[in-house]
Amino acid sequence: MQYFDFSFLKVTPLNILDIVLVALIIYQLYNLIRGTIAANIFIGLALIFGLFFVVRALHMQLLTAILGKFVDVGIIAVIIVFQQEIRRFLLLVGKNASLQRNKAWWQYFFGKAEAEKNNYARIKPIIDACKNLKQNRIGALIVFAKYYDEQFYQNSCEVIDSKISKRLLESIFQKTSPLHDGAVVISENKIKSASCILPLTEKTDLPAQFGLRHRAGIGVTEANEATAIIVSEETGEISYAKQGRVKMNISFAELEKLLNKDF
């Protein structure tokens, strides 16, 4: 019987560490682009690269020459296309290296009950504000950004950087407020900015009653790792957007569960 010789494979602790670190980096990159437009762009680039190797192996000279031009500038194209994702990845690395983040992990494993209690205290003002907005048919768009990208948000926003408050949220979205026309962005346990102009989704199969507020709420969750609460001005209905998908007419009990999970 013939046996395969695997003696050339030398597994050392450094090799294992190398593989684990690469796997962690790939996983973090996947988390950054999951559910966003960048994921579709990445798949498109991967298909182009894969097709290039296939046509080259088949000696299809014309297609090889055309696709080769894309491959030649592959690294530059990736940096340009995924500029925001690369910035968020570096931000993630910096935060994970901090003592505060390590403390958060410690609390997650050994103080989960206390963490859940603290989390409810954080989301209660948001839920209470949504109840008031729904009752009074006041339109609102509240975005929860996992990573607050200043370049993405602050270019079109009024910076607030304030503690999360029910009264503040309600006053921002009052029709007489100069900040009501736009989104509020919440990140790092603070209301970071208001009156934000966000990218609209390009989906064409949305319900007819969805206006700019709903399209912006869906669009921001496609372009960033974020979730959004949309309160309809016409019906008071509350919708919840995540990864480009939206749940319509959710109850406050469901809203609390979603915020507990995502915020």
mmCIF file of N, CA and C in Angstrom, residues 58-141:
data_model
loop_
_atom_site.group_PDB
_atom_site.id
_atom_site.type_symbol
_atom_site.label_atom_id
_atom_site.label_comp_id
_atom_site.label_asym_id
_atom_site.label_seq_id
_atom_site.Cartn_x
_atom_site.Cartn_y
_atom_site.Cartn_z
ATOM 1 N N LEU A 58 -6.481 28.721 -19.559
ATOM 2 C CA LEU A 58 -7.047 28.260 -20.829
ATOM 3 C C LEU A 58 -6.425 28.955 -22.033
ATOM 4 N N HIS A 59 -5.448 29.827 -21.777
ATOM 5 C CA HIS A 59 -4.724 30.549 -22.834
ATOM 6 C C HIS A 59 -5.657 31.408 -23.699
ATOM 7 N N MET A 60 -6.628 32.030 -23.045
ATOM 8 C CA MET A 60 -7.524 32.965 -23.742
ATOM 9 C C MET A 60 -6.879 34.345 -23.651
ATOM 10 N N GLN A 61 -6.142 34.705 -24.673
ATOM 11 C CA GLN A 61 -5.222 35.843 -24.607
ATOM 12 C C GLN A 61 -5.930 37.183 -24.442
ATOM 13 N N LEU A 62 -7.046 37.379 -25.160
ATOM 14 C CA LEU A 62 -7.723 38.670 -25.092
ATOM 15 C C LEU A 62 -8.287 38.939 -23.698
ATOM 16 N N LEU A 63 -9.036 37.967 -23.154
ATOM 17 C CA LEU A 63 -9.580 38.138 -21.812
ATOM 18 C C LEU A 63 -8.469 38.223 -20.774
ATOM 19 N N THR A 64 -7.411 37.454 -20.976
ATOM 20 C CA THR A 64 -6.275 37.513 -20.039
ATOM 21 C C THR A 64 -5.670 38.902 -20.002
ATOM 22 N N ALA A 65 -5.542 39.518 -21.182
ATOM 23 C CA ALA A 65 -4.964 40.864 -21.255
ATOM 24 C C ALA A 65 -5.868 41.895 -20.579
ATOM 25 N N ILE A 66 -7.201 41.760 -20.796
ATOM 26 C CA ILE A 66 -8.145 42.731 -20.214
ATOM 27 C C ILE A 66 -8.196 42.584 -18.695
ATOM 28 N N LEU A 67 -8.404 41.347 -18.220
ATOM 29 C CA LEU A 67 -8.501 41.127 -16.777
ATOM 30 C C LEU A 67 -7.166 41.370 -16.088
ATOM 31 N N GLY A 68 -6.073 41.169 -16.834
ATOM 32 C CA GLY A 68 -4.751 41.407 -16.255
ATOM 33 C C GLY A 68 -4.548 42.846 -15.834
ATOM 34 N N LYS A 69 -5.211 43.779 -16.559
ATOM 35 C CA LYS A 69 -5.111 45.196 -16.186
ATOM 36 C C LYS A 69 -5.722 45.443 -14.810
ATOM 37 N N PHE A 70 -6.851 44.738 -14.505
ATOM 38 C CA PHE A 70 -7.465 44.867 -13.178
ATOM 39 C C PHE A 70 -6.556 44.263 -12.107
ATOM 40 N N VAL A 71 -5.982 43.116 -12.411
ATOM 41 C CA VAL A 71 -5.137 42.423 -11.437
ATOM 42 C C VAL A 71 -3.884 43.226 -11.132
ATOM 43 N N ASP A 72 -3.326 43.893 -12.162
ATOM 44 C CA ASP A 72 -2.097 44.665 -11.967
ATOM 45 C C ASP A 72 -2.254 45.782 -10.947
ATOM 46 N N VAL A 73 -3.459 46.355 -10.890
ATOM 47 C CA VAL A 73 -3.701 47.450 -9.928
ATOM 48 C C VAL A 73 -4.563 46.949 -8.781
ATOM 49 N N GLY A 74 -4.526 45.641 -8.523
ATOM 50 C CA GLY A 74 -5.411 45.036 -7.528
ATOM 51 C C GLY A 74 -5.264 45.628 -6.139
ATOM 52 N N ILE A 75 -4.032 45.752 -5.644
ATOM 53 C CA ILE A 75 -3.814 46.260 -4.284
ATOM 54 C C ILE A 75 -4.278 47.700 -4.152
ATOM 55 N N ILE A 76 -3.960 48.518 -5.165
ATOM 56 C CA ILE A 76 -4.372 49.925 -5.130
ATOM 57 C C ILE A 76 -5.893 50.032 -5.160
ATOM 58 N N ALA A 77 -6.531 49.201 -6.013
ATOM 59 C CA ALA A 77 -7.992 49.221 -6.107
ATOM 60 C C ALA A 77 -8.633 48.820 -4.789
ATOM 61 N N VAL A 78 -8.070 47.813 -4.119
ATOM 62 C CA VAL A 78 -8.612 47.358 -2.835
ATOM 63 C C VAL A 78 -8.515 48.464 -1.792
ATOM 64 N N ILE A 79 -7.383 49.173 -1.758
ATOM 65 C CA ILE A 79 -7.198 50.255 -0.788
ATOM 66 C C ILE A 79 -8.195 51.381 -1.036
ATOM 67 N N ILE A 80 -8.428 51.722 -2.306
ATOM 68 C CA ILE A 80 -9.355 52.806 -2.635
ATOM 69 C C ILE A 80 -10.799 52.402 -2.319
ATOM 70 N N VAL A 81 -11.184 51.205 -2.772
ATOM 71 C CA VAL A 81 -12.571 50.762 -2.610
ATOM 72 C C VAL A 81 -12.918 50.541 -1.146
ATOM 73 N N PHE A 82 -11.968 49.958 -0.394
ATOM 74 C CA PHE A 82 -12.249 49.605 0.999
ATOM 75 C C PHE A 82 -11.596 50.586 1.974
ATOM 76 N N GLN A 83 -11.519 51.858 1.587
ATOM 77 C CA GLN A 83 -10.875 52.858 2.436
ATOM 78 C C GLN A 83 -11.553 52.964 3.799
ATOM 79 N N GLN A 84 -12.886 53.055 3.810
ATOM 80 C CA GLN A 84 -13.609 53.202 5.078
ATOM 81 C C GLN A 84 -13.475 51.945 5.928
ATOM 82 N N GLU A 85 -13.534 50.760 5.287
ATOM 83 C CA GLU A 85 -13.419 49.506 6.035
ATOM 84 C C GLU A 85 -12.035 49.367 6.658
ATOM 85 N N ILE A 86 -10.993 49.796 5.932
ATOM 86 C CA ILE A 86 -9.630 49.732 6.467
ATOM 87 C C ILE A 86 -9.486 50.660 7.667
ATOM 88 N N ARG A 87 -10.099 51.858 7.585
ATOM 89 C CA ARG A 87 -10.047 52.792 8.707
ATOM 90 C C ARG A 87 -10.744 52.216 9.926
ATOM 91 N N ARG A 88 -11.899 51.580 9.695
ATOM 92 C CA ARG A 88 -12.631 50.995 10.814
ATOM 93 C C ARG A 88 -11.878 49.804 11.400
ATOM 94 N N PHE A 89 -11.165 49.057 10.552
ATOM 95 C CA PHE A 89 -10.377 47.928 11.047
ATOM 96 C C PHE A 89 -9.245 48.422 11.948
ATOM 97 N N LEU A 90 -8.563 49.492 11.538
ATOM 98 C CA LEU A 90 -7.490 50.051 12.366
ATOM 99 C C LEU A 90 -8.054 50.610 13.670
ATOM 100 N N LEU A 91 -9.250 51.217 13.590
ATOM 101 C CA LEU A 91 -9.906 51.705 14.804
ATOM 102 C C LEU A 91 -10.230 50.556 15.740
ATOM 103 N N LEU A 92 -10.685 49.442 15.175
ATOM 104 C CA LEU A 92 -11.005 48.261 15.968
ATOM 105 C C LEU A 92 -9.765 47.716 16.668
ATOM 106 N N VAL A 93 -8.639 47.667 15.938
ATOM 107 C CA VAL A 93 -7.394 47.175 16.523
ATOM 108 C C VAL A 93 -6.974 48.049 17.692
ATOM 109 N N GLY A 94 -7.087 49.380 17.496
ATOM 110 C CA GLY A 94 -6.703 50.292 18.573
ATOM 111 C C GLY A 94 -7.577 50.147 19.796
ATOM 112 N N LYS A 95 -8.882 49.961 19.604
ATOM 113 C CA LYS A 95 -9.780 49.821 20.747
ATOM 114 C C LYS A 95 -9.578 48.503 21.464
ATOM 115 N N ASN A 96 -9.321 47.436 20.700
ATOM 116 C CA ASN A 96 -9.108 46.134 21.326
ATOM 117 C C ASN A 96 -7.830 46.106 22.155
ATOM 118 N N ALA A 97 -6.895 46.983 21.812
ATOM 119 C CA ALA A 97 -5.636 47.018 22.541
ATOM 120 C C ALA A 97 -5.723 47.802 23.843
ATOM 121 N N SER A 98 -6.842 48.486 24.039
ATOM 122 C CA SER A 98 -6.964 49.332 25.224
ATOM 123 C C SER A 98 -7.386 48.530 26.444
ATOM 124 N N LEU A 99 -7.043 49.038 27.586
ATOM 125 C CA LEU A 99 -7.393 48.382 28.841
ATOM 126 C C LEU A 99 -8.898 48.382 29.062
ATOM 127 N N GLN A 100 -9.567 49.442 28.590
ATOM 128 C CA GLN A 100 -11.012 49.531 28.776
ATOM 129 C C GLN A 100 -11.723 48.394 28.068
ATOM 130 N N ARG A 101 -11.270 48.044 26.844
ATOM 131 C CA ARG A 101 -11.899 46.950 26.121
ATOM 132 C C ARG A 101 -11.638 45.615 26.813
ATOM 133 N N ASN A 102 -10.413 45.440 27.332
ATOM 134 C CA ASN A 102 -10.113 44.209 28.065
ATOM 135 C C ASN A 102 -10.990 44.088 29.307
ATOM 136 N N LYS A 103 -11.229 45.217 29.950
ATOM 137 C CA LYS A 103 -12.109 45.239 31.116
ATOM 138 C C LYS A 103 -13.524 44.839 30.727
ATOM 139 N N ALA A 104 -13.967 45.298 29.527
ATOM 140 C CA ALA A 104 -15.305 44.952 29.060
ATOM 141 C C ALA A 104 -15.427 43.449 28.835
ATOM 142 N N TRP A 105 -14.369 42.824 28.286
ATOM 143 C CA TRP A 105 -14.396 41.377 28.082
ATOM 144 C C TRP A 105 -14.468 40.654 29.425
ATOM 145 N N TRP A 106 -13.722 41.147 30.405
ATOM 146 C CA TRP A 106 -13.741 40.534 31.737
ATOM 147 C C TRP A 106 -15.147 40.598 32.324
ATOM 148 N N GLN A 107 -15.793 41.744 32.171
ATOM 149 C CA GLN A 107 -17.150 41.889 32.692
ATOM 150 C C GLN A 107 -18.125 41.002 31.939
ATOM 151 N N TYR A 108 -17.873 40.783 30.652
ATOM 152 C CA TYR A 108 -18.779 39.951 29.861
ATOM 153 C C TYR A 108 -18.823 38.527 30.398
ATOM 154 N N PHE A 109 -17.654 38.002 30.765
ATOM 155 C CA PHE A 109 -17.581 36.614 31.222
ATOM 156 C C PHE A 109 -17.928 36.455 32.702
ATOM 157 N N PHE A 110 -17.586 37.459 33.510
ATOM 158 C CA PHE A 110 -17.714 37.282 34.954
ATOM 159 C C PHE A 110 -18.739 38.213 35.601
ATOM 160 N N GLY A 111 -19.290 39.137 34.836
ATOM 161 C CA GLY A 111 -20.293 40.027 35.416
ATOM 162 C C GLY A 111 -21.438 40.272 34.466
ATOM 163 N N LYS A 112 -21.930 39.190 33.841
ATOM 164 C CA LYS A 112 -22.943 39.314 32.798
ATOM 165 C C LYS A 112 -24.240 39.915 33.328
ATOM 166 N N ALA A 113 -24.663 39.498 34.518
ATOM 167 C CA ALA A 113 -25.918 40.010 35.075
ATOM 168 C C ALA A 113 -25.840 41.520 35.280
ATOM 169 N N GLU A 114 -24.718 41.969 35.813
ATOM 170 C CA GLU A 114 -24.541 43.404 36.035
ATOM 171 C C GLU A 114 -24.489 44.151 34.703
ATOM 172 N N ALA A 115 -23.853 43.520 33.700
ATOM 173 C CA ALA A 115 -23.758 44.156 32.384
ATOM 174 C C ALA A 115 -25.137 44.315 31.750
ATOM 175 N N GLU A 116 -25.996 43.287 31.892
ATOM 176 C CA GLU A 116 -27.345 43.373 31.337
ATOM 177 C C GLU A 116 -28.153 44.462 32.032
ATOM 178 N N LYS A 117 -27.972 44.588 33.338
ATOM 179 C CA LYS A 117 -28.670 45.631 34.095
ATOM 180 C C LYS A 117 -28.231 47.011 33.627
ATOM 181 N N ASN A 118 -26.921 47.190 33.439
ATOM 182 C CA ASN A 118 -26.403 48.468 32.966
ATOM 183 C C ASN A 118 -26.873 48.763 31.548
ATOM 184 N N ASN A 119 -26.970 47.718 30.728
ATOM 185 C CA ASN A 119 -27.399 47.907 29.347
ATOM 186 C C ASN A 119 -28.849 48.367 29.293
ATOM 187 N N TYR A 120 -29.695 47.823 30.150
ATOM 188 C CA TYR A 120 -31.093 48.252 30.171
ATOM 189 C C TYR A 120 -31.193 49.725 30.569
ATOM 190 N N ALA A 121 -30.348 50.149 31.515
ATOM 191 C CA ALA A 121 -30.344 51.554 31.923
ATOM 192 C C ALA A 121 -29.941 52.454 30.757
ATOM 193 N N ARG A 122 -29.101 51.931 29.833
ATOM 194 C CA ARG A 122 -28.667 52.713 28.674
ATOM 195 C C ARG A 122 -29.762 52.833 27.626
ATOM 196 N N ILE A 123 -30.521 51.752 27.420
ATOM 197 C CA ILE A 123 -31.501 51.762 26.337
ATOM 198 C C ILE A 123 -32.871 52.289 26.775
ATOM 199 N N LYS A 124 -33.114 52.365 28.086
ATOM 200 C CA LYS A 124 -34.429 52.821 28.561
ATOM 201 C C LYS A 124 -34.773 54.233 28.074
ATOM 202 N N PRO A 125 -33.856 55.219 28.134
ATOM 203 C CA PRO A 125 -34.216 56.550 27.625
ATOM 204 C C PRO A 125 -34.564 56.534 26.139
ATOM 205 N N ILE A 126 -33.924 55.647 25.377
ATOM 206 C CA ILE A 126 -34.204 55.561 23.942
ATOM 207 C C ILE A 126 -35.608 55.005 23.718
ATOM 208 N N ILE A 127 -35.948 53.936 24.443
ATOM 209 C CA ILE A 127 -37.269 53.330 24.299
ATOM 210 C C ILE A 127 -38.358 54.302 24.743
ATOM 211 N N ASP A 128 -38.133 54.990 25.863
ATOM 212 C CA ASP A 128 -39.118 55.969 26.349
ATOM 213 C C ASP A 128 -39.316 57.088 25.337
ATOM 214 N N ALA A 129 -38.218 57.539 24.717
ATOM 215 C CA ALA A 129 -38.323 58.591 23.708
ATOM 216 C C ALA A 129 -39.107 58.098 22.495
ATOM 217 N N CYS A 130 -38.872 56.849 22.090
ATOM 218 C CA CYS A 130 -39.601 56.279 20.949
ATOM 219 C C CYS A 130 -41.084 56.165 21.244
ATOM 220 N N LYS A 131 -41.444 55.851 22.485
ATOM 221 C CA LYS A 131 -42.862 55.785 22.859
ATOM 222 C C LYS A 131 -43.524 57.142 22.672
ATOM 223 N N ASN A 132 -42.845 58.195 23.111
ATOM 224 C CA ASN A 132 -43.401 59.545 22.983
ATOM 225 C C ASN A 132 -43.487 59.962 21.521
ATOM 226 N N LEU A 133 -42.452 59.633 20.747
ATOM 227 C CA LEU A 133 -42.438 59.988 19.325
ATOM 228 C C LEU A 133 -43.552 59.258 18.570
ATOM 229 N N LYS A 134 -43.761 57.997 18.909
ATOM 230 C CA LYS A 134 -44.825 57.212 18.271
ATOM 231 C C LYS A 134 -46.199 57.783 18.608
ATOM 232 N N GLN A 135 -46.398 58.111 19.884
ATOM 233 C CA GLN A 135 -47.697 58.605 20.334
ATOM 234 C C GLN A 135 -48.053 59.926 19.666
ATOM 235 N N ASN A 136 -47.048 60.781 19.454
ATOM 236 C CA ASN A 136 -47.295 62.102 18.885
ATOM 237 C C ASN A 136 -47.038 62.173 17.375
ATOM 238 N N ARG A 137 -46.802 60.999 16.769
ATOM 239 C CA ARG A 137 -46.563 60.934 15.312
ATOM 240 C C ARG A 137 -45.458 61.903 14.887
ATOM 241 N N ILE A 138 -44.326 61.789 15.559
ATOM 242 C CA ILE A 138 -43.163 62.608 15.225
ATOM 243 C C ILE A 138 -42.133 61.709 14.539
ATOM 244 N N GLY A 139 -41.766 62.047 13.324
ATOM 245 C CA GLY A 139 -40.804 61.251 12.577
ATOM 246 C C GLY A 139 -39.423 61.318 13.203
ATOM 247 N N ALA A 140 -38.697 60.184 13.168
ATOM 248 C CA ALA A 140 -37.362 60.147 13.767
ATOM 249 C C ALA A 140 -36.523 59.062 13.105
ATOM 250 N N LEU A 141 -35.228 59.287 13.117
ATOM 251 C CA LEU A 141 -34.269 58.298 12.637
ATOM 252 C C LEU A 141 -33.090 58.296 13.601
#
